[in-house]
Amino acid sequence: MTEQHYEIVIVGGGAAGIASAARLTKELPAGSIAIVEPSADHYNQSLWTLVGAGVFPKEASQKDTAMLIPNGCDWIRDSATSFDPEKSKLSTKKSGNFSYEYLIITIGLQTNWADIKGLSRSLGKKGVCSNYGFNSLESTWENIRNLSKGTALFTQPASPIKGDSAPQEIMYLAEDYFRRSGQTKQIDVKFSSGMPDIFPVKKYAKKLDIICDNRGIEKTFHRDLVEVDADNKVAIFKDTDSNELTSIKYDLLHVTPKMATPDVIKKSLLSKEGGWVDVDDNTMQHNQYDNVFSCGDCSSLPTSKTTAAIRAQVPIMVRNILSARNGLPIVDYYNGYTSCSIVTGYGRSILAEFDYDLNPRETLPVDQSIERMSTYILEKNIMPKLYWHGLLKGRF
Ligand SMILES: Cc1cc2nc3c(=O)[nH]c(=O)nc-3n(C[C@H](O)[C@H](O)[C@H](O)COP(=O)(O)OP(=O)(O)OC[C@H]3O[C@@H](n4cnc5c(N)ncnc54)[C@H](O)[C@@H]3O)c2cc1C
C-alpha cells in the first residue's frame, strides 16, 4: 500500500473543508496541503430551503468540486476509511495511506434516511418530500405547488440536525404560498417536532410561536417521526417522554431525516460520545491529539450546525493551527457564535444570532427578532455570493 505525506491533510471538502484550505494555502507552500473528498459535486446546502420553495433551481446550489479546490492544494478524490491518530496516519478507499503533521476533519453529517421506517422507499412519491437531499429538492416544490386541500405536515427529528431552522422555514414558505394562492382555508399546516420547543433561543422562540399562532399553524413538540406509511398517507410519531405512538394523516409530508457523523468517525479514536469529533469548544483542537483539529457539522462544538457558524469557526481554527505549527501558544477562542436567517415567508425573515450560552449576539442596530424584508434579501441575494466568492475563497 502506498503512503504519501502532507503537512496538512483536510478530510471532507464541503463548506468547512474548502474554506479552511482556501485560508491555509495563502500561508503554506504549494503542495503541502491535501483535501480528501470523494464527491465531484459541491453543494451550497444553505440554498436548499429556497430551492424547495421554488425560488431557485436546484442547480444554483451546485458547483464542480474541481473548480473550488484552491490553487496549491492537492485534491485526493477519495473517501477516508480509517484514522490512526497515534501514528498521524489515515487510510483511504483506493488512494492508499497518508501521513500528516496536522489533520483537519470537516466531514459533515450523513443523512440516515433508513432510520425512519418506510421513508427511503417513499421519498419523492405519494406526497412525501424533503429539502435534505439534492435529489429530493424538486419533490418539495412540486408537492407545495400541487396541494389544493388537506393537511401539510412538516417534521423535525429529536436528534441534532444541520440547518436547524430549515424544517420550519419550508413550512412558513409553504403556508405563505398556500395563502397567496387562496388555499389557506382548505389546507391545515402542522409542525411535529421531536424537540422541546420551536427554537433554542427564547427571544426568537417567542416571536416564532406568535407567527405560528397568527397563521393558524398547529405545532406539537416531543414527537419524533419513526415511520412513514406512504400507501395510507399516515405518519407515525413516538413521544420522546412516554414512547407512546401517535399517527397523523397527511396529504403533503415534508420530512427532515435523522442525521449522524459518518461511520468512519464514529468507529475511530477521534470521536466522543455521540460520534462527534472530540475537540475543545473554544480552540477546536482535539482533546487528546494536539495535531488534530475539527470544525463544522461533524465536530463536538455545542452550537447550531450551520454555514454561518463555520464562517466564524474557520478563521479561528486556521489561526490556531498556524500558531501550533510555529510553536506559538494557541490564543484564539471561538465563543459559539452562529446565526440563522429564519425565513418566515416569501420576502421576510428573522435574523437570529447567538452564542454558546444562547444569548443573542445581534449585529444590526435593530431588533432582529422582527420579520424584515432586508434580512430576507441578505439571505437570498447576498449570502449565496458570499458563500461562493467569500467563504470558499478564504475572504469571508
Ligand atoms: C436543507 C438545509 C438547509 C440549510 N440552511 C442553512 C442556512 O440557511 N444557513 C446556514 O448557515 N446553514 C444552513 N444549512 C447547514 C449547512 O449547509 C451546513 O452546516 C454546512 O454545509 C456544513 O458544512 P460542513 O463542511 O461541516 O459539511 P458538508 O458541507 O456537508 O461537507 C462534508 C464533506 O465531507 C465529505 N465526506 C463525507 N465522508 C467523507 C469521507 N469518508 N472521506 C472524505 N470526505 C468525506 C462529503 O462528501 C462532504 O463534501 C442547511 C443545511 C441543509 C441540509
CSV table of C-alpha atoms and ligand atoms in Angstrom, one decimal:
chain,number,residue,atom,x,y,z
A,1,MET,CA,0.0,0.0,0.0
A,2,THR,CA,1.4,3.4,-1.0
A,3,GLU,CA,1.9,6.2,1.6
A,4,GLN,CA,2.1,9.9,0.9
A,5,HIS,CA,3.0,12.7,3.3
A,6,TYR,CA,1.4,16.1,3.5
A,7,GLU,CA,2.0,18.8,6.1
A,8,ILE,CA,-1.8,19.3,6.4
A,9,VAL,CA,-4.5,16.8,5.4
A,10,ILE,CA,-8.1,18.0,5.3
A,11,VAL,CA,-10.7,15.3,5.3
A,12,GLY,CA,-14.0,16.5,3.8
A,13,GLY,CA,-14.2,19.2,1.1
A,14,GLY,CA,-17.6,20.7,2.0
A,15,ALA,CA,-18.1,24.2,3.3
A,16,ALA,CA,-15.7,24.0,6.2
A,17,GLY,CA,-13.0,21.9,4.4
A,18,ILE,CA,-12.8,24.2,1.3
A,19,ALA,CA,-12.9,27.3,3.5
A,20,SER,CA,-10.1,26.0,5.6
A,21,ALA,CA,-8.0,25.1,2.6
A,22,ALA,CA,-8.5,28.5,1.0
A,23,ARG,CA,-7.1,30.2,4.0
A,24,LEU,CA,-4.2,27.8,4.6
A,25,THR,CA,-3.0,27.8,1.0
A,26,LYS,CA,-2.4,31.5,1.4
A,27,GLU,CA,0.1,30.7,4.2
A,28,LEU,CA,1.8,27.5,3.2
A,29,PRO,CA,3.9,26.5,0.2
A,30,ALA,CA,2.1,24.8,-2.7
A,31,GLY,CA,1.9,21.0,-2.4
A,32,SER,CA,1.9,21.0,1.4
A,33,ILE,CA,-1.9,20.6,1.8
A,34,ALA,CA,-4.3,17.9,0.5
A,35,ILE,CA,-8.1,17.6,0.7
A,36,VAL,CA,-9.6,14.1,0.8
A,37,GLU,CA,-13.0,14.5,-0.7
A,38,PRO,CA,-14.9,11.8,-2.8
A,39,SER,CA,-17.6,13.9,-4.4
A,40,ALA,CA,-17.2,15.6,-7.8
A,41,ASP,CA,-20.1,17.9,-6.8
A,42,HIS,CA,-20.1,20.6,-4.1
A,43,TYR,CA,-23.4,21.8,-2.7
A,44,ASN,CA,-24.3,25.0,-1.0
A,45,GLN,CA,-26.9,23.3,1.2
A,46,SER,CA,-27.9,26.6,2.7
A,47,LEU,CA,-29.8,27.3,-0.5
A,48,TRP,CA,-31.9,24.2,-0.3
A,49,THR,CA,-34.7,25.8,1.6
A,50,LEU,CA,-35.3,28.4,-1.1
A,51,VAL,CA,-34.8,25.7,-3.8
A,52,GLY,CA,-37.6,23.6,-2.2
A,53,ALA,CA,-39.8,26.7,-2.1
A,54,GLY,CA,-39.3,27.3,-5.8
A,55,VAL,CA,-37.2,30.4,-5.5
A,56,PHE,CA,-34.0,28.9,-7.1
A,57,PRO,CA,-33.5,26.0,-9.4
A,58,LYS,CA,-31.5,23.2,-7.7
A,59,GLU,CA,-28.6,23.8,-10.0
A,60,ALA,CA,-27.9,27.1,-8.3
A,61,SER,CA,-26.7,25.2,-5.2
A,62,GLN,CA,-24.2,23.1,-7.1
A,63,LYS,CA,-20.7,23.6,-8.5
A,64,ASP,CA,-17.9,21.2,-9.5
A,65,THR,CA,-15.6,20.4,-6.6
A,66,ALA,CA,-12.6,20.7,-9.0
A,67,MET,CA,-13.4,24.4,-9.5
A,68,LEU,CA,-13.4,25.1,-5.8
A,69,ILE,CA,-10.2,23.3,-4.7
A,70,PRO,CA,-7.8,26.2,-4.1
A,71,ASN,CA,-4.6,26.5,-6.1
A,72,GLY,CA,-1.7,25.0,-4.3
A,73,CYS,CA,-3.8,22.3,-2.6
A,74,ASP,CA,-3.9,18.7,-3.9
A,75,TRP,CA,-7.3,17.0,-4.3
A,76,ILE,CA,-7.3,13.3,-3.3
A,77,ARG,CA,-10.7,12.3,-4.9
A,78,ASP,CA,-11.4,9.5,-2.4
A,79,SER,CA,-13.0,8.7,1.0
A,80,ALA,CA,-11.1,8.3,4.2
A,81,THR,CA,-11.8,4.8,5.6
A,82,SER,CA,-9.9,4.8,8.9
A,83,PHE,CA,-7.8,7.1,11.2
A,84,ASP,CA,-4.8,6.2,13.2
A,85,PRO,CA,-4.1,9.4,15.2
A,86,GLU,CA,-1.5,7.6,17.4
A,87,LYS,CA,0.7,7.4,14.2
A,88,SER,CA,-0.7,10.6,12.5
A,89,LYS,CA,-1.9,8.5,9.6
A,90,LEU,CA,-5.2,7.8,7.7
A,91,SER,CA,-6.3,5.3,5.1
A,92,THR,CA,-8.4,5.9,2.0
A,93,LYS,CA,-10.6,3.6,-0.1
A,94,LYS,CA,-8.3,3.4,-3.2
A,95,SER,CA,-5.6,6.0,-2.9
A,96,GLY,CA,-3.5,4.4,-0.1
A,97,ASN,CA,-2.4,5.8,3.2
A,98,PHE,CA,-1.5,9.3,4.1
A,99,SER,CA,0.7,10.7,7.0
A,100,TYR,CA,0.4,14.2,8.2
A,101,GLU,CA,1.7,16.8,10.6
A,102,TYR,CA,-1.7,18.3,11.1
A,103,LEU,CA,-5.1,16.8,10.4
A,104,ILE,CA,-8.4,18.8,9.9
A,105,ILE,CA,-11.6,16.8,10.0
A,106,THR,CA,-14.6,18.5,8.2
A,107,ILE,CA,-16.5,15.5,7.1
A,108,GLY,CA,-20.0,16.9,7.9
A,109,LEU,CA,-23.1,14.9,8.8
A,110,GLN,CA,-24.6,12.0,6.9
A,111,THR,CA,-28.4,11.8,6.4
A,112,ASN,CA,-29.7,8.4,7.6
A,113,TRP,CA,-33.0,8.1,5.6
A,114,ALA,CA,-33.3,4.5,6.6
A,115,ASP,CA,-33.7,5.4,10.3
A,116,ILE,CA,-37.3,6.3,9.7
A,117,LYS,CA,-39.2,3.2,8.6
A,118,GLY,CA,-40.7,3.4,5.1
A,119,LEU,CA,-39.0,6.7,4.3
A,120,SER,CA,-36.4,5.7,1.8
A,121,ARG,CA,-38.9,3.9,-0.5
A,122,SER,CA,-41.5,6.7,-0.3
A,123,LEU,CA,-39.3,9.8,-0.7
A,124,GLY,CA,-40.4,11.8,-3.7
A,125,LYS,CA,-43.6,9.8,-4.1
A,126,LYS,CA,-47.2,10.0,-2.8
A,127,GLY,CA,-46.8,13.4,-1.2
A,128,VAL,CA,-43.5,12.6,0.7
A,129,CYS,CA,-40.7,15.2,0.1
A,130,SER,CA,-37.6,16.6,1.7
A,131,ASN,CA,-35.2,19.5,1.4
A,132,TYR,CA,-32.5,17.4,2.9
A,133,GLY,CA,-31.2,15.8,-0.3
A,134,PHE,CA,-30.2,17.3,-3.6
A,135,ASN,CA,-32.3,14.6,-5.4
A,136,SER,CA,-35.4,15.2,-3.4
A,137,LEU,CA,-35.5,19.0,-3.6
A,138,GLU,CA,-37.7,19.2,-6.6
A,139,SER,CA,-40.3,17.0,-4.9
A,140,THR,CA,-40.8,19.6,-2.2
A,141,TRP,CA,-41.7,22.4,-4.6
A,142,GLU,CA,-43.8,20.0,-6.8
A,143,ASN,CA,-45.9,19.0,-3.7
A,144,ILE,CA,-46.3,22.5,-2.4
A,145,ARG,CA,-47.4,23.8,-5.8
A,146,ASN,CA,-49.9,20.9,-6.4
A,147,LEU,CA,-51.6,20.7,-3.0
A,148,SER,CA,-55.1,22.2,-3.1
A,149,LYS,CA,-56.6,20.8,0.1
A,150,GLY,CA,-55.9,18.6,3.1
A,151,THR,CA,-53.0,18.5,5.6
A,152,ALA,CA,-49.4,19.7,5.0
A,153,LEU,CA,-47.3,18.2,7.7
A,154,PHE,CA,-43.7,19.2,8.4
A,155,THR,CA,-41.4,17.2,10.8
A,156,GLN,CA,-38.1,17.7,12.7
A,157,PRO,CA,-36.3,14.8,14.5
A,158,ALA,CA,-35.4,14.7,18.2
A,159,SER,CA,-31.7,14.4,17.4
A,160,PRO,CA,-29.2,17.1,16.2
A,161,ILE,CA,-29.5,18.2,12.5
A,162,LYS,CA,-27.8,20.6,10.2
A,163,GLY,CA,-29.6,23.8,9.3
A,164,ASP,CA,-31.7,23.5,12.4
A,165,SER,CA,-34.3,26.1,11.4
A,166,ALA,CA,-34.7,24.6,7.9
A,167,PRO,CA,-37.5,22.2,8.9
A,168,GLN,CA,-39.8,25.1,9.9
A,169,GLU,CA,-38.6,27.6,7.2
A,170,ILE,CA,-40.1,25.4,4.4
A,171,MET,CA,-43.3,25.2,6.4
A,172,TYR,CA,-43.6,29.0,6.6
A,173,LEU,CA,-42.9,29.3,2.9
A,174,ALA,CA,-45.4,26.7,2.1
A,175,GLU,CA,-48.1,28.3,4.3
A,176,ASP,CA,-47.3,31.7,2.6
A,177,TYR,CA,-47.7,30.1,-0.9
A,178,PHE,CA,-51.0,28.5,0.1
A,179,ARG,CA,-52.2,31.8,1.4
A,180,ARG,CA,-51.1,33.8,-1.7
A,181,SER,CA,-52.8,31.2,-3.9
A,182,GLY,CA,-56.1,31.5,-1.9
A,183,GLN,CA,-55.9,27.9,-0.4
A,184,THR,CA,-55.3,28.6,3.3
A,185,LYS,CA,-58.9,27.6,4.2
A,186,GLN,CA,-58.6,24.2,2.6
A,187,ILE,CA,-55.1,23.3,3.9
A,188,ASP,CA,-54.2,22.6,7.6
A,189,VAL,CA,-50.5,23.3,8.2
A,190,LYS,CA,-48.9,21.2,11.0
A,191,PHE,CA,-45.4,21.1,12.5
A,192,SER,CA,-44.5,18.0,14.5
A,193,SER,CA,-41.1,18.1,16.1
A,194,GLY,CA,-39.1,15.9,18.4
A,195,MET,CA,-37.5,19.0,20.0
A,196,PRO,CA,-38.9,20.6,23.2
A,197,ASP,CA,-39.7,23.9,21.6
A,198,ILE,CA,-39.7,25.8,18.3
A,199,PHE,CA,-36.2,27.3,18.7
A,200,PRO,CA,-33.5,27.1,21.4
A,201,VAL,CA,-33.1,30.9,21.9
A,202,LYS,CA,-36.0,32.3,23.9
A,203,LYS,CA,-36.1,35.7,22.3
A,204,TYR,CA,-36.6,34.2,18.8
A,205,ALA,CA,-38.8,31.3,20.0
A,206,LYS,CA,-41.3,33.8,21.4
A,207,LYS,CA,-41.6,35.5,18.1
A,208,LEU,CA,-41.8,32.2,16.1
A,209,ASP,CA,-44.6,31.0,18.5
A,210,ILE,CA,-46.6,34.1,17.7
A,211,ILE,CA,-46.0,33.8,14.0
A,212,CYS,CA,-47.3,30.2,14.1
A,213,ASP,CA,-50.4,31.2,16.2
A,214,ASN,CA,-51.2,34.1,13.9
A,215,ARG,CA,-51.0,32.0,10.8
A,216,GLY,CA,-53.0,29.0,12.3
A,217,ILE,CA,-50.1,26.6,12.2
A,218,GLU,CA,-50.6,23.8,14.7
A,219,LYS,CA,-47.3,22.8,16.4
A,220,THR,CA,-46.6,19.7,18.5
A,221,PHE,CA,-43.3,19.0,20.4
A,222,HIS,CA,-41.5,15.9,21.8
A,223,ARG,CA,-42.8,13.9,18.8
A,224,ASP,CA,-40.2,12.1,16.8
A,225,LEU,CA,-41.2,10.7,13.4
A,226,VAL,CA,-40.5,7.0,13.3
A,227,GLU,CA,-42.5,5.6,10.3
A,228,VAL,CA,-44.0,6.8,7.1
A,229,ASP,CA,-46.9,4.7,5.7
A,230,ALA,CA,-47.0,6.3,2.3
A,231,ASP,CA,-49.7,4.0,0.9
A,232,ASN,CA,-52.2,5.2,3.5
A,233,LYS,CA,-50.6,8.7,3.8
A,234,VAL,CA,-50.0,8.3,7.6
A,235,ALA,CA,-47.0,9.5,9.6
A,236,ILE,CA,-46.3,7.7,12.9
A,237,PHE,CA,-44.6,9.5,15.8
A,238,LYS,CA,-43.1,8.4,19.1
A,239,ASP,CA,-43.5,10.6,22.1
A,240,THR,CA,-39.9,11.3,23.4
A,241,ASP,CA,-41.1,11.2,27.0
A,242,SER,CA,-43.7,8.4,27.1
A,243,ASN,CA,-42.7,6.4,24.0
A,244,GLU,CA,-46.4,6.4,23.1
A,245,LEU,CA,-47.1,6.2,19.4
A,246,THR,CA,-49.5,8.6,17.6
A,247,SER,CA,-50.3,8.9,13.9
A,248,ILE,CA,-51.3,11.8,11.7
A,249,LYS,CA,-52.9,11.6,8.3
A,250,TYR,CA,-51.3,13.9,5.7
A,251,ASP,CA,-51.5,14.9,2.1
A,252,LEU,CA,-48.1,16.5,2.0
A,253,LEU,CA,-45.3,15.3,4.3
A,254,HIS,CA,-42.0,17.2,4.4
A,255,VAL,CA,-39.5,15.1,6.3
A,256,THR,CA,-36.3,16.1,8.0
A,257,PRO,CA,-34.4,12.8,8.3
A,258,LYS,CA,-32.2,11.8,11.2
A,259,MET,CA,-28.5,12.6,10.8
A,260,ALA,CA,-25.2,11.4,12.3
A,261,THR,CA,-21.5,11.8,11.8
A,262,PRO,CA,-20.1,9.4,9.2
A,263,ASP,CA,-19.3,5.9,10.5
A,264,VAL,CA,-15.6,6.4,9.8
A,265,ILE,CA,-15.5,9.0,12.6
A,266,LYS,CA,-17.7,7.0,15.0
A,267,LYS,CA,-15.5,4.0,14.9
A,268,SER,CA,-12.3,6.0,15.3
A,269,LEU,CA,-10.3,7.1,18.4
A,270,LEU,CA,-11.1,10.7,17.4
A,271,SER,CA,-14.8,10.6,18.4
A,272,LYS,CA,-16.5,11.1,21.7
A,273,GLU,CA,-20.0,10.0,22.9
A,274,GLY,CA,-22.5,10.7,20.1
A,275,GLY,CA,-19.8,10.2,17.4
A,276,TRP,CA,-18.7,13.8,17.3
A,277,VAL,CA,-15.0,14.7,16.7
A,278,ASP,CA,-13.9,15.4,20.2
A,279,VAL,CA,-12.5,19.0,20.1
A,280,ASP,CA,-12.1,21.8,22.6
A,281,ASP,CA,-15.2,24.1,22.4
A,282,ASN,CA,-13.0,27.2,22.1
A,283,THR,CA,-9.8,26.3,20.2
A,284,MET,CA,-11.2,23.5,18.0
A,285,GLN,CA,-8.1,21.4,18.8
A,286,HIS,CA,-8.7,17.8,19.6
A,287,ASN,CA,-8.9,16.9,23.3
A,288,GLN,CA,-6.4,14.0,23.0
A,289,TYR,CA,-4.4,14.6,19.8
A,290,ASP,CA,-2.8,18.1,19.6
A,291,ASN,CA,-2.2,17.8,15.9
A,292,VAL,CA,-5.9,17.2,15.0
A,293,PHE,CA,-8.5,20.0,14.6
A,294,SER,CA,-12.1,19.9,13.6
A,295,CYS,CA,-15.0,22.4,13.0
A,296,GLY,CA,-18.3,22.4,11.2
A,297,ASP,CA,-21.1,19.8,11.4
A,298,CYS,CA,-19.1,16.8,12.5
A,299,SER,CA,-17.3,18.5,15.4
A,300,SER,CA,-18.4,18.3,19.0
A,301,LEU,CA,-18.7,22.1,19.1
A,302,PRO,CA,-22.0,22.6,21.0
A,303,THR,CA,-23.6,25.1,18.7
A,304,SER,CA,-26.0,25.0,15.7
A,305,LYS,CA,-24.7,23.2,12.7
A,306,THR,CA,-24.8,26.0,10.1
A,307,THR,CA,-22.6,27.5,7.4
A,308,ALA,CA,-22.9,30.7,9.4
A,309,ALA,CA,-21.2,29.1,12.4
A,310,ILE,CA,-18.5,27.7,10.1
A,311,ARG,CA,-17.8,31.2,8.8
A,312,ALA,CA,-17.0,32.2,12.4
A,313,GLN,CA,-15.1,28.9,13.2
A,314,VAL,CA,-12.7,28.5,10.3
A,315,PRO,CA,-10.6,31.7,10.6
A,316,ILE,CA,-10.1,31.0,14.3
A,317,MET,CA,-9.2,27.3,13.8
A,318,VAL,CA,-6.8,28.2,10.9
A,319,ARG,CA,-5.0,30.8,13.1
A,320,ASN,CA,-4.7,28.2,15.9
A,321,ILE,CA,-3.2,25.7,13.5
A,322,LEU,CA,-0.7,28.2,12.2
A,323,SER,CA,0.2,29.1,15.8
A,324,ALA,CA,0.7,25.5,16.7
A,325,ARG,CA,2.8,24.9,13.6
A,326,ASN,CA,5.0,27.9,14.5
A,327,GLY,CA,5.4,26.6,18.1
A,328,LEU,CA,3.3,29.5,19.5
A,329,PRO,CA,0.6,29.2,22.1
A,330,ILE,CA,-3.0,28.9,20.9
A,331,VAL,CA,-4.8,32.1,21.9
A,332,ASP,CA,-7.7,32.4,19.6
A,333,TYR,CA,-11.1,31.4,21.1
A,334,TYR,CA,-14.4,30.7,19.4
A,335,ASN,CA,-17.4,31.7,21.5
A,336,GLY,CA,-20.0,29.5,19.8
A,337,TYR,CA,-21.3,32.3,17.6
A,338,THR,CA,-23.8,31.2,15.0
A,339,SER,CA,-26.6,32.8,13.0
A,340,CYS,CA,-29.7,31.5,11.3
A,341,SER,CA,-31.8,33.6,8.9
A,342,ILE,CA,-35.1,32.1,9.7
A,343,VAL,CA,-37.2,32.7,6.5
A,344,THR,CA,-40.8,33.2,7.5
A,345,GLY,CA,-42.3,33.8,4.1
A,346,TYR,CA,-41.5,34.9,0.5
A,347,GLY,CA,-39.8,38.3,1.3
A,348,ARG,CA,-39.3,38.2,5.0
A,349,SER,CA,-37.1,36.6,7.7
A,350,ILE,CA,-35.9,36.8,11.2
A,351,LEU,CA,-32.1,37.0,11.7
A,352,ALA,CA,-31.2,35.0,14.8
A,353,GLU,CA,-27.6,35.4,16.0
A,354,PHE,CA,-26.4,33.9,19.3
A,355,ASP,CA,-23.5,32.3,21.2
A,356,TYR,CA,-22.9,29.1,23.2
A,357,ASP,CA,-25.0,30.4,26.1
A,358,LEU,CA,-27.9,31.0,23.8
A,359,ASN,CA,-27.5,34.7,24.3
A,360,PRO,CA,-28.5,36.9,21.3
A,361,ARG,CA,-25.4,38.4,19.6
A,362,GLU,CA,-27.1,40.6,17.1
A,363,THR,CA,-25.0,42.6,14.5
A,364,LEU,CA,-27.6,45.0,13.2
A,365,PRO,CA,-28.8,48.1,15.2
A,366,VAL,CA,-32.4,46.9,15.2
A,367,ASP,CA,-34.5,44.2,16.9
A,368,GLN,CA,-33.6,41.2,14.7
A,369,SER,CA,-36.5,39.1,16.0
A,370,ILE,CA,-38.9,41.2,13.9
A,371,GLU,CA,-39.6,39.9,10.5
A,372,ARG,CA,-37.9,42.0,7.8
A,373,MET,CA,-37.5,42.1,4.1
A,374,SER,CA,-33.9,43.3,4.4
A,375,THR,CA,-32.7,40.2,6.1
A,376,TYR,CA,-34.6,38.0,3.5
A,377,ILE,CA,-32.8,39.9,0.7
A,378,LEU,CA,-29.5,39.3,2.6
A,379,GLU,CA,-30.2,35.6,2.7
A,380,LYS,CA,-31.5,35.3,-0.9
A,381,ASN,CA,-29.3,37.7,-2.8
A,382,ILE,CA,-26.1,38.4,-0.8
A,383,MET,CA,-25.3,35.2,1.2
A,384,PRO,CA,-25.0,32.9,-1.9
A,385,LYS,CA,-22.4,35.3,-3.4
A,386,LEU,CA,-20.6,35.5,-0.1
A,387,TYR,CA,-20.6,31.7,0.1
A,388,TRP,CA,-19.0,31.0,-3.3
A,389,HIS,CA,-16.8,34.1,-3.6
A,390,GLY,CA,-16.1,34.9,0.0
A,391,LEU,CA,-16.2,31.8,2.4
A,392,LEU,CA,-14.8,29.3,-0.1
A,393,LYS,CA,-12.1,31.7,-1.3
A,394,GLY,CA,-10.9,32.4,2.3
A,395,ARG,CA,-12.0,36.0,2.1
A,396,PHE,CA,-15.1,36.0,4.4
B,1,LIG,C1,-31.9,21.9,3.9
B,1,LIG,C2,-30.7,22.6,4.6
B,1,LIG,C3,-30.8,24.0,4.8
B,1,LIG,C4,-29.8,24.7,5.4
B,1,LIG,N1,-29.9,26.0,5.7
B,1,LIG,C5,-28.8,26.7,6.2
B,1,LIG,C6,-28.9,28.1,6.3
B,1,LIG,O1,-29.9,28.8,5.9
B,1,LIG,N2,-27.9,28.8,6.8
B,1,LIG,C7,-26.7,28.1,7.3
B,1,LIG,O2,-25.8,28.8,7.7
B,1,LIG,N3,-26.6,26.8,7.2
B,1,LIG,C8,-27.7,26.0,6.6
B,1,LIG,N4,-27.6,24.7,6.5
B,1,LIG,C9,-26.4,24.0,7.1
B,1,LIG,C10,-25.2,24.0,6.3
B,1,LIG,O3,-25.4,23.6,4.9
B,1,LIG,C11,-24.2,23.0,6.9
B,1,LIG,O4,-24.0,23.4,8.3
B,1,LIG,C12,-22.8,23.1,6.2
B,1,LIG,O5,-22.9,22.7,4.9
B,1,LIG,C13,-21.8,22.1,6.9
B,1,LIG,O6,-20.6,22.2,6.3
B,1,LIG,P1,-19.5,21.0,6.6
B,1,LIG,O7,-18.3,21.4,5.8
B,1,LIG,O8,-19.4,20.8,8.0
B,1,LIG,O9,-20.2,19.7,6.0
B,1,LIG,P2,-20.6,19.5,4.5
B,1,LIG,O10,-20.7,20.8,3.7
B,1,LIG,O11,-21.8,18.6,4.5
B,1,LIG,O12,-19.3,18.7,3.9
B,1,LIG,C14,-18.8,17.5,4.3
B,1,LIG,C15,-18.0,16.9,3.2
B,1,LIG,O13,-17.3,15.7,3.7
B,1,LIG,C16,-17.3,14.8,2.6
B,1,LIG,N5,-17.1,13.4,3.2
B,1,LIG,C17,-18.1,12.6,3.8
B,1,LIG,N6,-17.5,11.5,4.2
B,1,LIG,C18,-16.2,11.5,3.8
B,1,LIG,C19,-15.1,10.6,3.9
B,1,LIG,N7,-15.2,9.4,4.5
B,1,LIG,N8,-13.9,11.0,3.4
B,1,LIG,C20,-13.7,12.2,2.9
B,1,LIG,N9,-14.7,13.1,2.7
B,1,LIG,C21,-16.0,12.8,3.2
B,1,LIG,C22,-18.7,14.9,2.0
B,1,LIG,O14,-18.6,14.4,0.6
B,1,LIG,C23,-18.8,16.5,2.0
B,1,LIG,O15,-18.3,17.1,0.8
B,1,LIG,C24,-28.6,24.0,5.8
B,1,LIG,C25,-28.4,22.6,5.5
B,1,LIG,C26,-29.5,21.9,4.9
B,1,LIG,C27,-29.3,20.5,4.5
